[in-house]
Amino acid sequence: MRRGRSRAARRTRSESKTPRRHKNYLSWIVLKAHTKNNAGNVTLRSADPRDPPDINFRYFDEGSDRAGEDLDAVVEGIKFVRGMTADLKNQGAIVQEELPGERVRSDEELRDFVRNNAWGHHASCTCPIGARETGGVLTSDFRVHGTQGLRVVDASVFPRIPGFFIVSAVYMIGEKAADVILAEHPAR
């Protein structure tokens, strides 16, 4: 199984400006948002704030989606795109499938490919606002339960991932937290 970027993505900037005989590339990606999995965690490695935390997303089999709905949704997405592009392949407009590759056919082979290659960049929901009794980590004013002088203002405050691209929701949380903090510390 090949890993990494496609040949098109590996080309350097100067190479991409060089005329090529074949410039026919089609890229697609299967995105699964609104995951059922909420078993990931973030653990501090030390008391040093410069030491990056240990982040474990706990995808698929090791997460809380034991029924495999997330994994199956991504596999179905791959099969859907393959079906959509079948005519282009038959017409010769698509020469080959780069990843996962044409030899990866069965559902189980596709599941293995997804398990080994899936990634995410919307880490969130590890310190949700809410009551301690229900699993909340933060108060409504972004303070960490049981601490003093510590607030969290980032994507970890959400109880569930708020959408496909979470940046606007993160901006809103930042604005809300700024209002809360400024209200507690009015300008003199």
Tab-separated table of C-alpha atoms in Angstrom:
chain	number	residue	atom	x	y	z
A	1	MET	CA	0.000	0.000	0.000
A	2	ARG	CA	1.414	3.414	-0.978
A	3	ARG	CA	1.243	6.250	1.489
A	4	GLY	CA	1.766	9.950	1.168
A	5	ARG	CA	0.763	12.639	-1.226
A	6	SER	CA	-0.206	12.066	-4.817
A	7	ARG	CA	2.389	12.533	-7.534
A	8	ALA	CA	0.721	15.803	-8.470
A	9	ALA	CA	1.083	17.130	-4.934
A	10	ARG	CA	4.743	16.046	-4.716
A	11	ARG	CA	5.805	18.176	-7.659
A	12	THR	CA	7.752	21.301	-6.784
A	13	ARG	CA	6.487	24.746	-7.649
A	14	SER	CA	8.952	25.110	-10.543
A	15	GLU	CA	8.008	21.691	-11.912
A	16	SER	CA	4.332	22.623	-11.876
A	17	LYS	CA	5.072	25.616	-14.128
A	18	THR	CA	6.861	23.412	-16.653
A	19	PRO	CA	4.571	22.423	-19.526
A	20	ARG	CA	3.543	18.790	-19.233
A	21	ARG	CA	1.936	16.571	-21.769
A	22	HIS	CA	-0.556	15.157	-19.258
A	23	LYS	CA	-2.161	17.509	-16.773
A	24	ASN	CA	-5.283	15.491	-16.153
A	25	TYR	CA	-5.661	14.999	-12.423
A	26	LEU	CA	-8.802	14.578	-10.432
A	27	SER	CA	-8.546	14.828	-6.661
A	28	TRP	CA	-11.183	13.896	-4.176
A	29	ILE	CA	-11.345	13.330	-0.465
A	30	VAL	CA	-13.959	11.700	1.720
A	31	LEU	CA	-14.761	13.739	4.810
A	32	LYS	CA	-16.677	12.313	7.751
A	33	ALA	CA	-17.786	15.021	10.116
A	34	HIS	CA	-20.220	14.756	12.997
A	35	THR	CA	-18.473	11.625	14.169
A	36	LYS	CA	-20.065	9.328	16.710
A	37	ASN	CA	-16.659	8.875	18.348
A	38	ASN	CA	-15.959	10.980	21.413
A	39	ALA	CA	-13.344	8.788	23.077
A	40	GLY	CA	-10.239	10.812	22.208
A	41	ASN	CA	-8.243	12.592	24.855
A	42	VAL	CA	-5.546	15.153	25.464
A	43	THR	CA	-3.058	14.487	28.265
A	44	LEU	CA	-0.433	16.870	29.565
A	45	ARG	CA	3.074	15.431	29.393
A	46	SER	CA	4.465	17.770	32.030
A	47	ALA	CA	3.812	21.001	33.924
A	48	ASP	CA	5.819	22.899	31.301
A	49	PRO	CA	3.349	24.782	29.050
A	50	ARG	CA	5.864	24.577	26.170
A	51	ASP	CA	5.790	20.779	26.217
A	52	PRO	CA	3.223	19.673	23.598
A	53	PRO	CA	0.398	17.551	24.985
A	54	ASP	CA	-0.164	13.935	24.027
A	55	ILE	CA	-3.199	13.871	21.707
A	56	ASN	CA	-4.916	10.563	20.970
A	57	PHE	CA	-7.904	10.792	18.621
A	58	ARG	CA	-8.852	7.143	19.176
A	59	TYR	CA	-10.212	6.599	15.716
A	60	PHE	CA	-12.499	3.773	14.741
A	61	ASP	CA	-11.923	0.466	16.582
A	62	GLU	CA	-10.224	2.025	19.589
A	63	GLY	CA	-12.823	4.776	20.005
A	64	SER	CA	-16.393	4.885	21.227
A	65	ASP	CA	-17.946	4.082	17.822
A	66	ARG	CA	-17.756	0.323	18.363
A	67	ALA	CA	-20.552	-0.276	15.844
A	68	GLY	CA	-18.252	1.089	13.153
A	69	GLU	CA	-20.670	3.682	11.759
A	70	ASP	CA	-17.895	6.228	11.127
A	71	LEU	CA	-15.626	3.687	9.446
A	72	ASP	CA	-18.451	2.350	7.294
A	73	ALA	CA	-19.483	5.905	6.323
A	74	VAL	CA	-15.990	6.625	4.979
A	75	VAL	CA	-15.912	3.298	3.097
A	76	GLU	CA	-19.310	4.115	1.583
A	77	GLY	CA	-17.937	7.538	0.590
A	78	ILE	CA	-15.041	5.916	-1.278
A	79	LYS	CA	-17.414	3.548	-3.060
A	80	PHE	CA	-19.720	6.454	-3.937
A	81	VAL	CA	-16.888	8.468	-5.522
A	82	ARG	CA	-15.676	5.395	-7.400
A	83	GLY	CA	-19.181	4.972	-8.791
A	84	MET	CA	-19.341	8.649	-9.730
A	85	THR	CA	-16.053	8.491	-11.608
A	86	ALA	CA	-16.561	5.079	-13.264
A	87	ASP	CA	-17.649	6.614	-16.580
A	88	LEU	CA	-14.578	8.872	-16.640
A	89	LYS	CA	-12.373	5.838	-16.052
A	90	ASN	CA	-14.137	3.862	-18.791
A	91	GLN	CA	-13.629	6.782	-21.202
A	92	GLY	CA	-9.923	6.928	-20.373
A	93	ALA	CA	-10.208	10.343	-18.726
A	94	ILE	CA	-8.938	8.797	-15.491
A	95	VAL	CA	-5.913	6.597	-16.070
A	96	GLN	CA	-5.490	5.244	-12.572
A	97	GLU	CA	-6.668	5.632	-9.034
A	98	GLU	CA	-3.738	6.760	-6.921
A	99	LEU	CA	-5.137	5.980	-3.467
A	100	PRO	CA	-6.416	3.660	-2.159
A	101	GLY	CA	-5.628	2.031	-5.495
A	102	GLU	CA	-7.573	-0.260	-7.752
A	103	ARG	CA	-6.396	-3.420	-5.988
A	104	VAL	CA	-8.149	-2.316	-2.800
A	105	ARG	CA	-11.672	-3.520	-3.622
A	106	SER	CA	-13.496	-5.386	-0.867
A	107	ASP	CA	-15.191	-3.582	1.996
A	108	GLU	CA	-12.702	-5.104	4.434
A	109	GLU	CA	-9.720	-3.971	2.326
A	110	LEU	CA	-11.228	-0.484	2.176
A	111	ARG	CA	-11.796	-0.507	5.958
A	112	ASP	CA	-8.144	-1.465	6.473
A	113	PHE	CA	-7.034	1.333	4.152
A	114	VAL	CA	-9.178	3.874	6.016
A	115	ARG	CA	-8.018	2.657	9.447
A	116	ASN	CA	-4.374	3.014	8.375
A	117	ASN	CA	-4.647	6.319	6.517
A	118	ALA	CA	-7.445	8.423	7.978
A	119	TRP	CA	-6.511	11.606	9.733
A	120	GLY	CA	-8.261	14.605	11.153
A	121	HIS	CA	-7.349	18.139	11.949
A	122	HIS	CA	-10.386	19.316	13.874
A	123	ALA	CA	-9.390	18.164	17.338
A	124	SER	CA	-12.136	19.366	19.631
A	125	CYS	CA	-14.512	18.596	22.477
A	126	THR	CA	-11.961	17.417	25.066
A	127	CYS	CA	-12.854	20.091	27.682
A	128	PRO	CA	-16.573	20.710	27.182
A	129	ILE	CA	-18.476	23.450	28.963
A	130	GLY	CA	-20.969	21.864	31.338
A	131	ALA	CA	-21.683	20.571	34.805
A	132	ARG	CA	-19.008	18.346	36.311
A	133	GLU	CA	-21.605	15.673	37.043
A	134	THR	CA	-22.381	15.291	33.347
A	135	GLY	CA	-18.752	15.239	32.184
A	136	GLY	CA	-18.218	18.966	31.776
A	137	VAL	CA	-14.726	20.337	32.366
A	138	LEU	CA	-15.450	24.077	32.145
A	139	THR	CA	-17.908	26.499	33.674
A	140	SER	CA	-19.942	28.777	31.427
A	141	ASP	CA	-17.296	31.487	31.928
A	142	PHE	CA	-14.593	29.158	30.540
A	143	ARG	CA	-12.995	28.375	33.940
A	144	VAL	CA	-11.709	24.864	34.584
A	145	HIS	CA	-13.758	23.218	37.345
A	146	GLY	CA	-11.775	22.970	40.587
A	147	THR	CA	-8.982	25.378	39.609
A	148	GLN	CA	-8.258	29.062	40.000
A	149	GLY	CA	-6.943	31.364	37.313
A	150	LEU	CA	-7.213	28.859	34.485
A	151	ARG	CA	-9.554	29.195	31.531
A	152	VAL	CA	-9.772	27.322	28.255
A	153	VAL	CA	-10.897	29.105	25.095
A	154	ASP	CA	-10.544	26.951	21.990
A	155	ALA	CA	-12.303	24.169	20.102
A	156	SER	CA	-12.074	21.854	23.101
A	157	VAL	CA	-14.981	23.689	24.816
A	158	PHE	CA	-17.625	22.222	22.496
A	159	PRO	CA	-19.591	19.207	23.738
A	160	ARG	CA	-19.884	17.925	20.120
A	161	ILE	CA	-18.014	18.940	16.969
A	162	PRO	CA	-20.015	21.865	15.536
A	163	GLY	CA	-19.644	21.134	11.826
A	164	PHE	CA	-17.380	20.335	8.922
A	165	PHE	CA	-15.088	23.349	9.184
A	166	ILE	CA	-15.183	24.625	12.727
A	167	VAL	CA	-13.280	27.886	12.383
A	168	SER	CA	-16.351	30.165	12.505
A	169	ALA	CA	-17.589	28.421	15.660
A	170	VAL	CA	-14.116	28.801	17.202
A	171	TYR	CA	-14.149	32.525	16.356
A	172	MET	CA	-17.545	32.864	18.051
A	173	ILE	CA	-16.280	31.098	21.175
A	174	GLY	CA	-13.272	33.441	21.232
A	175	GLU	CA	-15.535	36.492	20.934
A	176	LYS	CA	-17.850	35.196	23.681
A	177	ALA	CA	-14.920	34.450	26.001
A	178	ALA	CA	-13.463	37.912	25.354
A	179	ASP	CA	-16.813	39.484	26.302
A	180	VAL	CA	-16.994	37.390	29.499
A	181	ILE	CA	-13.416	38.175	30.548
A	182	LEU	CA	-13.670	41.886	29.710
A	183	ALA	CA	-16.942	42.151	31.662
A	184	GLU	CA	-15.148	40.756	34.725
A	185	HIS	CA	-12.240	43.186	34.286
A	186	PRO	CA	-13.658	46.519	33.105
A	187	ALA	CA	-11.250	49.146	31.797
A	188	ARG	CA	-10.145	51.578	34.479
